[in-house]
Short mmCIF file of C-alpha atoms and ligand atoms in Angstrom, two decimals:
data_model
loop_
_atom_site.label_atom_id
_atom_site.label_comp_id
_atom_site.label_asym_id
_atom_site.label_seq_id
_atom_site.Cartn_x
_atom_site.Cartn_y
_atom_site.Cartn_z
CA MET A 291 108.68 117.68 119.89
CA ILE A 292 108.68 114.14 118.32
CA ARG A 293 112.01 113.52 116.66
CA ARG A 294 112.96 109.86 117.41
CA VAL A 295 110.05 107.42 116.39
CA GLY A 296 109.98 103.71 117.21
CA ILE A 297 107.91 101.42 114.97
CA VAL A 298 107.01 97.86 116.13
CA GLY A 299 105.88 95.29 113.56
CA ALA A 300 107.58 94.72 110.18
CA GLY A 301 104.44 94.40 107.95
CA ILE A 302 103.32 96.57 105.13
CA MET A 303 102.01 99.15 107.50
CA GLY A 304 105.17 99.38 109.61
CA SER A 305 107.39 99.91 106.64
CA GLY A 306 105.15 102.39 105.21
CA ILE A 307 104.99 104.33 108.44
CA ALA A 308 108.76 104.09 108.59
CA GLU A 309 109.20 105.54 105.22
CA CYS A 310 106.92 108.53 105.95
CA ALA A 311 108.85 109.26 109.14
CA ALA A 312 112.25 108.73 107.75
CA LYS A 313 111.50 110.97 104.67
CA THR A 314 110.38 113.92 106.89
CA GLY A 315 113.52 114.07 109.08
CA HIS A 316 112.50 111.79 112.01
CA ASP A 317 114.98 109.21 113.37
CA VAL A 318 113.29 105.88 113.06
CA VAL A 319 114.09 102.77 115.04
CA LEU A 320 112.31 99.79 113.55
CA ARG A 321 111.63 96.71 115.70
CA SER A 322 110.90 93.32 114.58
CA ARG A 323 110.88 90.00 116.34
CA HIS A 324 113.15 88.54 113.56
CA GLN A 325 116.14 90.29 112.08
CA GLU A 326 115.34 88.85 108.63
CA SER A 327 111.82 90.59 108.80
CA ALA A 328 113.58 93.98 109.86
CA ASP A 329 116.08 93.50 107.04
CA ALA A 330 113.28 92.76 104.52
CA MET A 331 111.64 96.01 105.64
CA VAL A 332 114.68 97.93 105.04
CA ALA A 333 115.14 96.35 101.80
CA ALA A 334 111.52 97.28 100.69
CA LEU A 335 112.08 100.83 101.95
CA GLU A 336 115.24 101.15 99.93
CA ARG A 337 113.30 99.93 96.64
CA SER A 338 110.49 102.36 97.44
CA LEU A 339 112.90 105.37 97.92
CA ALA A 340 115.01 104.36 94.90
CA LYS A 341 111.84 104.25 92.66
CA GLN A 342 110.91 107.71 93.81
CA VAL A 343 114.49 109.00 92.86
CA GLU A 344 114.00 107.32 89.38
CA ARG A 345 110.63 109.13 88.98
CA GLY A 346 112.15 112.43 90.07
CA LYS A 347 110.11 112.57 93.23
CA LEU A 348 113.01 112.53 95.65
CA SER A 349 116.65 113.88 95.35
CA GLU A 350 119.44 111.44 95.88
CA GLU A 351 120.48 113.36 98.93
CA GLU A 352 116.98 113.02 100.43
CA ARG A 353 117.01 109.24 99.63
CA ALA A 354 120.42 108.87 101.50
CA GLY A 355 119.29 111.14 104.25
CA ALA A 356 116.18 108.90 104.75
CA ILE A 357 117.99 105.71 104.64
CA SER A 358 120.62 106.94 107.21
CA ARG A 359 117.89 107.88 109.77
CA VAL A 360 116.61 104.26 109.96
CA SER A 361 118.11 101.63 112.29
CA THR A 362 116.69 98.19 112.95
CA THR A 363 116.60 96.08 116.00
CA CYS A 364 115.06 92.89 117.41
CA ASP A 365 115.29 94.20 121.09
CA LEU A 366 112.34 96.06 122.39
CA GLU A 367 114.74 97.84 124.92
CA ALA A 368 116.21 99.74 121.92
CA LEU A 369 112.98 101.90 121.86
CA ALA A 370 113.60 103.39 125.26
CA GLY A 371 114.70 106.66 124.01
CA CYS A 372 112.02 107.22 121.44
CA HIS A 373 109.56 110.18 121.81
CA LEU A 374 106.72 108.20 120.26
CA VAL A 375 106.37 104.53 119.56
CA ILE A 376 103.87 103.37 117.09
CA GLU A 377 102.85 99.61 117.02
CA SER A 378 101.51 98.07 113.85
CA VAL A 379 101.55 94.34 114.95
CA VAL A 380 98.98 91.63 114.51
CA GLU A 381 95.25 92.80 115.30
CA ASP A 382 95.13 90.73 118.42
CA MET A 383 94.19 92.33 121.75
CA ALA A 384 96.22 90.03 123.92
CA THR A 385 99.39 90.44 121.89
CA LYS A 386 98.91 94.28 121.64
CA LYS A 387 98.25 94.37 125.52
CA ALA A 388 101.33 92.46 126.23
CA LEU A 389 103.39 94.74 123.89
CA PHE A 390 101.97 97.86 125.66
CA ARG A 391 102.75 96.59 128.99
CA ASP A 392 106.46 96.02 127.87
CA LEU A 393 106.71 99.32 126.15
CA ASP A 394 105.35 101.09 129.29
CA ARG A 395 108.00 99.37 131.44
CA ILE A 396 110.81 100.21 128.90
CA CYS A 397 110.15 103.73 127.64
CA GLY A 398 110.78 106.97 129.44
CA ASP A 399 107.72 108.43 131.26
CA ARG A 400 107.30 111.16 128.58
CA THR A 401 107.25 108.76 125.60
CA LEU A 402 103.96 108.55 123.81
CA LEU A 403 102.72 105.22 122.90
CA ALA A 404 100.40 104.78 119.71
CA THR A 405 98.59 101.93 118.05
CA ASN A 406 97.85 101.89 114.37
CA THR A 407 94.85 99.44 115.11
CA SER A 408 91.94 99.78 112.86
CA THR A 409 89.44 97.97 114.91
CA LEU A 410 90.40 97.32 118.62
CA ALA A 411 89.36 99.54 121.43
CA VAL A 412 92.39 101.83 122.07
CA VAL A 413 91.27 102.44 125.68
CA GLU A 414 92.01 98.89 126.56
CA LEU A 415 95.63 99.15 125.45
CA ALA A 416 95.69 102.70 127.39
CA VAL A 417 94.76 100.94 130.71
CA ALA A 418 97.10 98.19 130.25
CA THR A 419 99.84 100.92 130.89
CA ARG A 420 100.69 103.23 133.90
CA ARG A 421 100.33 106.19 131.37
CA PRO A 422 96.89 105.98 129.95
CA GLU A 423 96.83 109.63 129.31
CA ARG A 424 99.83 109.28 127.05
CA VAL A 425 98.27 106.56 124.64
CA CYS A 426 96.33 107.16 121.58
CA GLY A 427 95.62 105.63 118.12
CA ILE A 428 97.39 107.06 115.08
CA HIS A 429 95.80 105.22 112.13
CA PHE A 430 97.38 105.06 108.66
CA PHE A 431 96.08 103.94 105.34
CA ASN A 432 97.46 101.60 103.01
CA PRO A 433 99.76 102.49 101.16
CA ALA A 434 100.83 104.76 103.99
CA PRO A 435 103.46 106.80 102.06
CA VAL A 436 100.77 107.73 99.36
CA MET A 437 97.54 108.24 101.40
CA THR A 438 97.33 111.64 102.84
CA LEU A 439 95.01 110.84 105.77
CA VAL A 440 95.79 109.80 109.32
CA GLU A 441 93.05 109.22 111.93
CA ILE A 442 94.00 110.20 115.37
CA VAL A 443 91.92 108.20 117.79
CA ARG A 444 91.16 109.63 121.17
CA PRO A 445 90.38 107.23 123.79
CA LEU A 446 88.44 108.37 126.94
CA THR A 447 91.77 108.27 128.98
CA ALA A 448 93.86 110.53 126.53
CA GLY A 449 95.17 113.93 127.65
CA ASP A 450 94.97 116.85 125.32
CA GLU A 451 98.80 117.20 125.18
CA THR A 452 98.95 113.67 123.67
CA ILE A 453 96.34 114.47 121.06
CA ASP A 454 98.02 117.75 120.23
CA ALA A 455 101.48 115.87 119.89
CA ALA A 456 100.02 113.11 117.66
CA ARG A 457 98.55 115.90 115.55
CA SER A 458 101.65 117.82 115.26
CA PHE A 459 103.58 114.57 114.39
CA VAL A 460 101.07 113.87 111.64
CA GLU A 461 101.41 117.35 110.19
CA ALA A 462 105.13 117.13 110.18
CA LEU A 463 104.75 113.94 108.03
CA GLY A 464 102.92 116.32 105.60
CA LYS A 465 99.53 114.45 106.28
CA THR A 466 96.03 115.53 107.17
CA ALA A 467 94.85 114.58 110.57
CA VAL A 468 91.28 114.01 111.57
CA GLU A 469 90.43 113.44 115.23
CA VAL A 470 88.05 110.43 115.87
CA GLN A 471 86.51 108.95 118.88
CA ASP A 472 87.43 105.35 119.98
CA ARG A 473 84.82 103.25 118.08
CA ALA A 474 85.24 100.25 115.87
CA GLY A 475 86.08 101.32 112.38
CA PHE A 476 86.58 105.14 113.36
CA VAL A 477 85.32 107.11 110.30
CA VAL A 478 86.90 105.66 107.21
CA ASN A 479 86.56 102.04 107.84
CA ALA A 480 83.10 102.44 109.37
CA LEU A 481 81.99 103.82 105.93
CA LEU A 482 84.37 101.94 103.52
CA PHE A 483 83.97 98.35 104.67
CA PRO A 484 80.16 98.09 104.30
CA TYR A 485 80.58 99.41 100.80
CA LEU A 486 83.25 96.68 100.26
CA ASN A 487 81.03 94.14 101.67
CA ASN A 488 78.23 95.14 99.55
CA ALA A 489 80.44 94.75 96.57
CA VAL A 490 80.81 91.03 97.57
CA ARG A 491 77.08 90.76 97.91
CA LEU A 492 76.44 92.21 94.37
CA LEU A 493 79.05 89.62 93.08
CA GLU A 494 77.37 86.80 95.02
CA SER A 495 74.05 87.69 93.50
CA GLY A 496 75.42 87.78 89.85
CA VAL A 497 74.60 91.40 89.18
CA ALA A 498 77.88 91.95 87.40
CA THR A 499 81.35 90.38 87.03
CA LYS A 500 84.13 91.70 89.53
CA GLU A 501 85.87 93.36 86.56
CA ASP A 502 82.71 95.14 85.67
CA VAL A 503 81.93 96.33 89.26
CA ASP A 504 85.41 97.61 89.57
CA LEU A 505 85.23 99.40 86.19
CA ALA A 506 81.91 100.89 87.32
CA MET A 507 83.11 102.30 90.55
CA LYS A 508 86.33 103.63 88.85
CA GLY A 509 84.44 105.40 86.02
CA GLY A 510 81.17 106.04 87.69
CA CYS A 511 82.58 107.50 91.03
CA ASN A 512 86.18 108.37 89.98
CA PHE A 513 87.60 106.10 92.63
CA PRO A 514 91.20 105.21 92.11
CA MET A 515 90.40 101.48 92.25
CA GLY A 516 87.42 99.25 92.33
CA PRO A 517 86.20 97.41 95.35
CA PHE A 518 87.73 94.13 94.41
CA ALA A 519 91.11 95.44 93.51
CA LEU A 520 90.86 97.53 96.92
CA LEU A 521 89.88 94.42 99.02
CA ASP A 522 93.08 92.55 97.41
CA LEU A 523 95.22 95.50 98.32
CA VAL A 524 93.96 95.66 101.93
CA GLY A 525 93.92 91.70 102.36
CA LEU A 526 90.85 89.68 102.56
CA ASP A 527 91.87 88.51 106.02
CA THR A 528 92.13 92.09 107.28
CA SER A 529 88.89 92.92 105.64
CA VAL A 530 87.10 90.14 107.39
CA SER A 531 88.50 90.93 110.70
CA ILE A 532 87.39 94.64 110.30
CA LEU A 533 83.85 93.70 109.31
CA GLU A 534 83.62 91.27 112.27
CA ALA A 535 84.76 94.05 114.76
CA LEU A 536 82.09 96.29 113.14
CA TYR A 537 79.56 93.73 113.66
CA GLU A 538 80.64 92.70 117.14
CA GLU A 539 80.34 96.42 118.31
CA SER A 540 77.07 96.96 116.52
CA LYS A 541 75.42 93.46 116.28
CA ASP A 542 73.90 94.95 113.14
CA PRO A 543 73.86 92.12 110.45
CA TYR A 544 74.43 94.58 107.71
CA PHE A 545 78.17 94.62 108.90
CA ALA A 546 78.47 90.75 108.88
CA PRO A 547 81.34 89.62 106.46
CA ARG A 548 79.79 87.94 103.26
CA PRO A 549 80.19 84.25 103.05
CA LEU A 550 82.23 84.52 99.80
CA LEU A 551 84.86 86.62 101.70
CA LYS A 552 85.02 84.08 104.53
CA ARG A 553 85.43 81.16 102.12
CA MET A 554 88.18 82.91 100.45
CA VAL A 555 90.05 83.58 103.48
CA ALA A 556 89.70 79.85 104.43
CA ALA A 557 91.31 79.07 101.04
CA ARG A 558 94.15 81.41 101.88
CA GLN A 559 93.10 83.64 99.05
CA LEU A 560 94.01 86.89 100.82
CA GLY A 561 94.65 89.19 97.87
CA ARG A 562 98.07 90.71 96.82
CA LYS A 563 100.00 89.34 99.96
CA SER A 564 99.24 85.81 99.02
CA GLY A 565 99.50 86.16 95.30
CA ARG A 566 95.74 85.37 94.86
CA GLY A 567 92.42 87.08 95.77
CA PHE A 568 89.73 88.27 93.52
CA TYR A 569 92.68 88.76 90.96
CA ASP A 570 95.97 87.05 90.49
CA TYR A 571 99.25 88.83 91.14
CA GLU A 572 102.77 87.93 90.33
CA ARG A 573 104.87 87.23 93.58
N1 3HC B 21 104.85 103.02 98.44
C1 3HC B 21 105.15 104.23 98.02
N2 3HC B 21 104.66 104.83 96.82
C2 3HC B 21 103.68 104.12 96.26
C3 3HC B 21 103.10 102.87 96.81
C4 3HC B 21 103.93 102.44 97.91
N3 3HC B 21 103.49 101.19 98.47
N4 3HC B 21 102.18 102.50 95.82
C5 3HC B 21 101.97 103.46 95.04
N5 3HC B 21 102.97 104.38 95.18
C6 3HC B 21 102.97 105.66 94.49
C7 3HC B 21 103.58 105.54 93.00
O1 3HC B 21 105.08 105.54 93.04
C8 3HC B 21 102.99 106.66 92.22
O2 3HC B 21 103.77 107.74 92.49
P1 3HC B 21 103.97 109.01 91.35
O3 3HC B 21 102.36 109.22 91.00
O4 3HC B 21 104.47 110.08 92.23
O5 3HC B 21 104.82 108.47 90.53
C9 3HC B 21 101.66 106.87 92.93
O6 3HC B 21 101.74 106.20 94.24
C10 3HC B 21 100.64 106.23 92.15
O7 3HC B 21 100.94 104.71 92.00
P2 3HC B 21 100.84 103.98 90.54
O8 3HC B 21 100.87 104.91 89.42
O9 3HC B 21 101.64 102.80 90.72
O10 3HC B 21 99.33 103.33 90.63
P3 3HC B 21 97.89 104.08 90.86
O11 3HC B 21 97.96 105.41 90.24
O12 3HC B 21 96.94 103.01 90.50
O13 3HC B 21 97.89 104.30 92.39
C11 3HC B 21 97.23 103.54 94.50
C12 3HC B 21 98.10 103.16 93.34
C13 3HC B 21 97.88 104.84 95.40
C14 3HC B 21 97.19 102.34 95.36
C15 3HC B 21 95.70 104.11 94.27
O14 3HC B 21 95.06 103.15 93.40
C16 3HC B 21 94.84 104.44 95.37
O15 3HC B 21 94.96 105.37 96.19
N6 3HC B 21 94.11 103.24 95.90
C17 3HC B 21 93.10 103.54 97.04
C18 3HC B 21 93.90 102.92 98.23
C19 3HC B 21 92.89 103.13 99.31
O16 3HC B 21 91.71 103.29 99.35
N7 3HC B 21 93.44 102.85 100.55
C20 3HC B 21 92.83 102.74 101.92
C21 3HC B 21 92.57 101.46 102.15
S1 3HC B 21 91.61 101.18 103.73
C22 3HC B 21 92.91 101.05 104.78
O17 3HC B 21 94.04 101.11 104.59
C23 3HC B 21 92.53 101.09 106.21
C24 3HC B 21 93.20 99.99 107.07
O18 3HC B 21 92.81 99.98 108.45
C25 3HC B 21 92.70 98.62 106.40
#
């Protein structure tokens, strides 16, 4: 049974996953390379939980319990006693492989190692360790505390026990699990990103303004947000890298990121995280 969870990487996804785990009674060890980032993550978590208490979604006791279960560290060795470690560091194969090698050395033999990657081949991370049968993908969606789905990615090397344990963990978080094969984009991103890319194509061709495209998809399909607001939420750099991975695997030009997206990334207009994307945001 997974009770103690290590999370590596102090970005939006890492802190969202930490919130999900701490709220459902798991002990969480957050590891960041820099203490300031780990502290910022805990501060964000505290704000998020406080807001939920204000809105009557969480009791004061639950809030205090969740916070008390979270500890931070800069030291990877502190993850040694975890039952599961989920990494959510930069989408770069060399960085992730090095991390998996280190985790493999540090963690007990029974520890499950998981990646939150949305595009990289999970099997390559598995074979970087001496425990390929105990490595899988556990892919959360943004914002993790709100989104109910988690994709469990089964690389060719994973044992059934690993996939079952990952599923039980996801269900213990109160989320729905779907099992997917180890292919770029899995299910959700393989369907979502061509749609987002096509929205940019529409904008480039002048069919409608971005505001009207967003209004159209909200009102016409009951989507919670339109494609341009969603691109800004996910991050334009992340979106380009997902599209490039889909293109790389399929060689289908349909997946190639649209020029406007690439130019906006070059201009560091990355969406909410940089304060400017298709829309402007207060920082
Ligand atoms: N953390 C915790 N709670 C949050 C939150 C966060 N970051 N963001 C929003 N919430 C909560 C709010 O507190 C609120 O809770 P309440 O209804 O219980 O009071 C609820 O979510 C709704 O939030 P808001 O009222 O502020 O705003 P919206 O109703 O507009 O919802 C949204 C915001 C949840 C982001 C919604 O617009 C949405 O679901 N959008 C679609 C998101 C989506 O498609 N994500 C997938 C992206 S793809 C991906 O992640 C894959 C990756 O590999 C790139």
